[in-house]
CSV table of C-alpha atoms in Angstrom, one decimal:
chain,number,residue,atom,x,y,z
A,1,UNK,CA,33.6,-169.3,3.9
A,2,UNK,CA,31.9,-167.9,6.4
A,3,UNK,CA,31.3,-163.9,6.7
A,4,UNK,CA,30.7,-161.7,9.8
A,5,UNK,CA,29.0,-158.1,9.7
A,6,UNK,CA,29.3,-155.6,12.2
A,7,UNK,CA,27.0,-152.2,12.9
A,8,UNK,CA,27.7,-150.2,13.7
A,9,UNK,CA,31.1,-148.9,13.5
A,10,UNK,CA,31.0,-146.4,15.7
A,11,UNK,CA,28.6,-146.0,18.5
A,12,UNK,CA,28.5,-142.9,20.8
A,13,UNK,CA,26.6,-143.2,23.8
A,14,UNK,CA,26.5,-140.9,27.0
A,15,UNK,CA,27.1,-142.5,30.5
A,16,UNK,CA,24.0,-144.3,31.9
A,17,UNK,CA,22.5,-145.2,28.6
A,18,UNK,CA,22.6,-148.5,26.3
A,19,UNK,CA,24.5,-149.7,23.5
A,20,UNK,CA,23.5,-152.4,21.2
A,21,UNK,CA,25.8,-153.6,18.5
A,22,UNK,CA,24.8,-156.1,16.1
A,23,UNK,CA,26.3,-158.8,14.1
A,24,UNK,CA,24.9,-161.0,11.1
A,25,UNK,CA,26.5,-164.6,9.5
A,26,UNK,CA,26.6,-166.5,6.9
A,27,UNK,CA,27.4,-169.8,7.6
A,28,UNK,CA,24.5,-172.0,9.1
A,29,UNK,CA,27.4,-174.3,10.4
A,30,UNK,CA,28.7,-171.7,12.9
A,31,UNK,CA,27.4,-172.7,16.6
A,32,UNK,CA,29.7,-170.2,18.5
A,33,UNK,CA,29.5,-166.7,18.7
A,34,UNK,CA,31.8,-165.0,21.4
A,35,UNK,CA,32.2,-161.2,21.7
A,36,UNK,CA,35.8,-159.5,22.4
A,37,UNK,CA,36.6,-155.8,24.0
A,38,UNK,CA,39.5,-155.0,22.6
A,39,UNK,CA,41.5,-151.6,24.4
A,40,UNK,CA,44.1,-150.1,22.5
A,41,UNK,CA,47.6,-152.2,22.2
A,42,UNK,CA,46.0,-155.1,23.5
A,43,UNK,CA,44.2,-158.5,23.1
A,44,UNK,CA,40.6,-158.7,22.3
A,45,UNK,CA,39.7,-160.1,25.7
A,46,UNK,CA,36.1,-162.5,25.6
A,47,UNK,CA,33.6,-160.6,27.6
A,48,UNK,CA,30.7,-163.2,26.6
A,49,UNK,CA,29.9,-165.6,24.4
A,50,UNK,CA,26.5,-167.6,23.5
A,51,UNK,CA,26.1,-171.3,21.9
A,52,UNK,CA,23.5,-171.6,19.1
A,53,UNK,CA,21.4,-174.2,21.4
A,54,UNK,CA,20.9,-170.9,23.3
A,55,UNK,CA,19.0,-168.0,22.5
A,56,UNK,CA,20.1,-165.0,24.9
A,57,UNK,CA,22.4,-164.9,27.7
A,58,UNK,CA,23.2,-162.5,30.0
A,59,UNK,CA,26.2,-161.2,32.5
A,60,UNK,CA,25.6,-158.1,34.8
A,61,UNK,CA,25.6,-155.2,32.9
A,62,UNK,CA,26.3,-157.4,28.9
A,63,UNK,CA,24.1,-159.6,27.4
A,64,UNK,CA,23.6,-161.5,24.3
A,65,UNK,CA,20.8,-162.7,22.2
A,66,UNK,CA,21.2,-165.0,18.8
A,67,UNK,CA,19.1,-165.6,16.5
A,68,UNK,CA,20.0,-168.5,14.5
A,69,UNK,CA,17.0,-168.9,11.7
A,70,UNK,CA,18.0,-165.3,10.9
A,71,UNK,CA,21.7,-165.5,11.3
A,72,UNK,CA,22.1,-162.5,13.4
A,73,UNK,CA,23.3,-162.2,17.1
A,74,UNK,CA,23.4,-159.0,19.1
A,75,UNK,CA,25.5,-157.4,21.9
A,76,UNK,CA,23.7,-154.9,24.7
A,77,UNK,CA,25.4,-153.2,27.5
A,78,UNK,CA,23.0,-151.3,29.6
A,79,UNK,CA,23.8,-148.7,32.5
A,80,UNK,CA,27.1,-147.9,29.8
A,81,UNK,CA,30.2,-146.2,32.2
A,82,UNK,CA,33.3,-144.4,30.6
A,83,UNK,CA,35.1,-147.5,31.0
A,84,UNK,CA,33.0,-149.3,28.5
A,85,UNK,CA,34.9,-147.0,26.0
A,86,UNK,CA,37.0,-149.8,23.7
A,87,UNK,CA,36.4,-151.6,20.0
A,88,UNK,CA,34.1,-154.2,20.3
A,89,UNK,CA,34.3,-157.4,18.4
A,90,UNK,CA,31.8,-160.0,17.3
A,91,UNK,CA,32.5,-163.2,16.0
A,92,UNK,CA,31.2,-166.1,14.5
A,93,UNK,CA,32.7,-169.7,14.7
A,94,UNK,CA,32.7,-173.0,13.2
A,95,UNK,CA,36.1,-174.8,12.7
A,96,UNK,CA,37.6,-171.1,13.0
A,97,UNK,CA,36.6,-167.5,14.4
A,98,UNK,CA,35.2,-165.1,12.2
A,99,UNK,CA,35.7,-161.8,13.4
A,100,UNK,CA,33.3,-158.9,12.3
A,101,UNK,CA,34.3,-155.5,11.4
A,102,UNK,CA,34.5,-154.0,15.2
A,103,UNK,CA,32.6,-151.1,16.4
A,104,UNK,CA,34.5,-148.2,18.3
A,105,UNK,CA,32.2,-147.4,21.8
A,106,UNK,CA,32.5,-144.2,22.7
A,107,UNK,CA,30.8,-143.6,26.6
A,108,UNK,CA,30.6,-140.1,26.9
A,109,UNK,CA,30.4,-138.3,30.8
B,1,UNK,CA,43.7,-168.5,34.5
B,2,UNK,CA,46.0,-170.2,31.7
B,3,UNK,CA,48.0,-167.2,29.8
B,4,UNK,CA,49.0,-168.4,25.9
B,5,UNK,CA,52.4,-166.2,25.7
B,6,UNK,CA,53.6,-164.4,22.6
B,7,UNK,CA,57.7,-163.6,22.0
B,8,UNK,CA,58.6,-161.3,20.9
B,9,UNK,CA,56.1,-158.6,21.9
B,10,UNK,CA,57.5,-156.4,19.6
B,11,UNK,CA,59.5,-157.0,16.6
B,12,UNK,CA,61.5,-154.5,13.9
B,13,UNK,CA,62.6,-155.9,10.2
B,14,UNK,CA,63.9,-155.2,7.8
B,15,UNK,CA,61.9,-155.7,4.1
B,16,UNK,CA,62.6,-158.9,2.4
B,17,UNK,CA,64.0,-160.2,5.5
B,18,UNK,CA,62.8,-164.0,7.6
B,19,UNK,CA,61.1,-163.6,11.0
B,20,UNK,CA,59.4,-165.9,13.0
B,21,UNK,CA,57.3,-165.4,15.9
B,22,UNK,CA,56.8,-167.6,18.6
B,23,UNK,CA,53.7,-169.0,20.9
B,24,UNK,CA,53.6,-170.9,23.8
B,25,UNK,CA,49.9,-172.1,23.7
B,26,UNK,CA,48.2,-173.9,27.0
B,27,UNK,CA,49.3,-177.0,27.4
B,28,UNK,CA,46.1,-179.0,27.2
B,29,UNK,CA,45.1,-177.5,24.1
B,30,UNK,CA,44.7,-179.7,20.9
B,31,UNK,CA,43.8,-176.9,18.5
B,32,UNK,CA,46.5,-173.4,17.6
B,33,UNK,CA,45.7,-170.7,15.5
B,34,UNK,CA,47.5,-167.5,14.1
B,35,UNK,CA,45.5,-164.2,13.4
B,36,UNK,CA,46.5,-161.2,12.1
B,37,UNK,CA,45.0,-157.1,13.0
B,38,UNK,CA,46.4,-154.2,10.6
B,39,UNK,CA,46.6,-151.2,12.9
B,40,UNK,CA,42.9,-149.9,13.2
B,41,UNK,CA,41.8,-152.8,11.2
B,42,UNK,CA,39.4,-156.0,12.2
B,43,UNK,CA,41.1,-159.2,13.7
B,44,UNK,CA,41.7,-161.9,10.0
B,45,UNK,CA,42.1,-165.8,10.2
B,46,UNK,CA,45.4,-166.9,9.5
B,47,UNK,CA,46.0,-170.8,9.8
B,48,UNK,CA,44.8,-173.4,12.4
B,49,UNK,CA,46.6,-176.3,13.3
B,50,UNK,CA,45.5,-179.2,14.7
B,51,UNK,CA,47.1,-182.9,15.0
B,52,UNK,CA,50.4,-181.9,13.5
B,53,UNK,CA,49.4,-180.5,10.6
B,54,UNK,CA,47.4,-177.5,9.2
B,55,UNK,CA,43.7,-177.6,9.2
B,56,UNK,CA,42.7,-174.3,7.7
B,57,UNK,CA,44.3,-171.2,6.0
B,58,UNK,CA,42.9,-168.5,4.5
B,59,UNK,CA,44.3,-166.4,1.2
B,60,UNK,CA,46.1,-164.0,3.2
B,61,UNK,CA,48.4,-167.3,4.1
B,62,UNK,CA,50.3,-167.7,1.3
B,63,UNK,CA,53.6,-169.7,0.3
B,64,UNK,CA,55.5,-167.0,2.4
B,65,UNK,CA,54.0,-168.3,5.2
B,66,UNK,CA,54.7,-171.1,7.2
B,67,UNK,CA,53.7,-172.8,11.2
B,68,UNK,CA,55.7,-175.6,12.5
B,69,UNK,CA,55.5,-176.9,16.3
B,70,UNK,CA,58.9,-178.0,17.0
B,71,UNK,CA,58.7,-179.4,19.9
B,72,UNK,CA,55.4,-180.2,22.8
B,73,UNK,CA,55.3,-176.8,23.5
B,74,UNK,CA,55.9,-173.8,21.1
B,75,UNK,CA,53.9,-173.0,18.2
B,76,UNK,CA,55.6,-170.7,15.5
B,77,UNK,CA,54.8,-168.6,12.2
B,78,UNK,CA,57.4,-168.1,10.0
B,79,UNK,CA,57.8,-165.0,7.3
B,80,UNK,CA,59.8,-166.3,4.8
B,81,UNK,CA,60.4,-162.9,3.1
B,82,UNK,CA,58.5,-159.9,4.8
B,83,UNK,CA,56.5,-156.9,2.6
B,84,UNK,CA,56.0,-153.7,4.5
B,85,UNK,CA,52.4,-154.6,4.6
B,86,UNK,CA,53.0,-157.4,6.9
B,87,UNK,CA,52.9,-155.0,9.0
B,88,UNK,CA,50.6,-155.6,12.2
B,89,UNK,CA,49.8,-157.2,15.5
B,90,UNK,CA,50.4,-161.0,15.4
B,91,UNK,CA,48.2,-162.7,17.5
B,92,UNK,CA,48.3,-166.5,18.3
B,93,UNK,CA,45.3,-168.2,19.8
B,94,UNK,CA,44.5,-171.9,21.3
B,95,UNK,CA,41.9,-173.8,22.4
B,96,UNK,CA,40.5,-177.1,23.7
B,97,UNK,CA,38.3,-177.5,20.9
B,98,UNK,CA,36.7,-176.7,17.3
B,99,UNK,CA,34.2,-174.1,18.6
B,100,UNK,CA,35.4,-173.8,22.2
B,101,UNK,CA,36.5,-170.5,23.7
B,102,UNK,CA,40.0,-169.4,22.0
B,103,UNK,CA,42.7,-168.1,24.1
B,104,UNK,CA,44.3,-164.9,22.9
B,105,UNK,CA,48.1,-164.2,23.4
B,106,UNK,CA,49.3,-160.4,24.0
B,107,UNK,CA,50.7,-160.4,20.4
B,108,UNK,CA,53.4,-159.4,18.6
B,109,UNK,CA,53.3,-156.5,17.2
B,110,UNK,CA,55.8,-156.7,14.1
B,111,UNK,CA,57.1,-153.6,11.8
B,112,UNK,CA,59.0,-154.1,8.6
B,113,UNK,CA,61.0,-151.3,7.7
């Protein structure tokens, strides 16, 4: 089946800079890979997400590249702001997600 | 936007005891899914359904598990028999397609005492 990886696990950034967080798979099949924020006690809510017939996307301040002969994909937020501070999930889908480990963003003031 | 709805949204058992929680997925979805986070932990596969009938489980869903949809509308998961560490958030998810966006529900969070 397939298999998400997630680094890293935490990430501490102060206010203003970037965070990058990436994410490798193993199943060549997978042709979706969305990204969740997840806040404490709730939902992982999609922030973006990127088809594998595309190689980067972008939304404001998030954007996503994927790089399918190398199975990885990547999440950057730039201009980071306190409220940026969550667990953020990668994940990798086929007929099912695949959820990586998470990483806990810390945006520091 | 569409809301998939989760009942309970919090749920108290005791050990060894049946519960089943229940989903209301959007209503032109074709394909339903359970997941399953252990506090502090990563969000695991459960089952997907799809046509009646499951499509997918992974290990974690055992023979103590069980999904029916009753009726047009609700989706459930059923714990035959719960262990303390069935302990977690319970989320349900739908979507309009095999790799289309999946809609989360708020969860359940469920606690077995």
């Amino acid at each position: 089946g397939e298999n998400v990886e997630q680094h890293p696990s935490t990430l501490s950034v102060q206010e203003g800079d970037s965070a990058v967080i990436k994410c490798t798979y193993s199943d060549s099949a997978s042709n979706y890979f969305p990204w969740y924020k997840q806040e404490l006690g709730k939902r992982p809510q999609l922030i973006i997400d990127i088809r594998s017939n595309v190689g980067e996307k972008k939304d404001q301040r998030i954007a996503v590249t994927l790089n399918k002969t190398a199975k990885h994909f990547s999440l950057h937020i730039t201009e980071t702001q306190p409220e940026d501070s969550a667990v953020y999930f990668c994940a990798a889908a086929g007929n099912k997600l695949t959820f990586g480990g998470g990483t806990r963003v810390l945006v520091k003031p | 936007e569409p809301e998939v709805t989760q009942t309970p949204s919090h749920q108290v058992t005791q050990m060894g005891q049946e519960v089943i929680l229940r989903c209301v997925p959007i209503s032109n979805h074709l394909y339903f899914y359970w997941y399953r986070q252990i506090l502090g932990q990563k969000v695991e596969f459960l089952v997907s359904f799809y046509n009646n009938e499951i499509s997918e489980k992974s290990e974690i869903f055992d023979d103590q598990f069980s999904v029916e949809r009753p009726d047009g509308s609700n989706f459930t998961l059923k714990i035959r028999s719960t262990k303390l560490e069935d302990s977690a958030m319970y989320f349900c998810a739908s979507s309009p397609g095999q790799g289309a966006r999946a809609f989360f529900g708020k969860g359940t969070r469920l606690t077995v005492v």
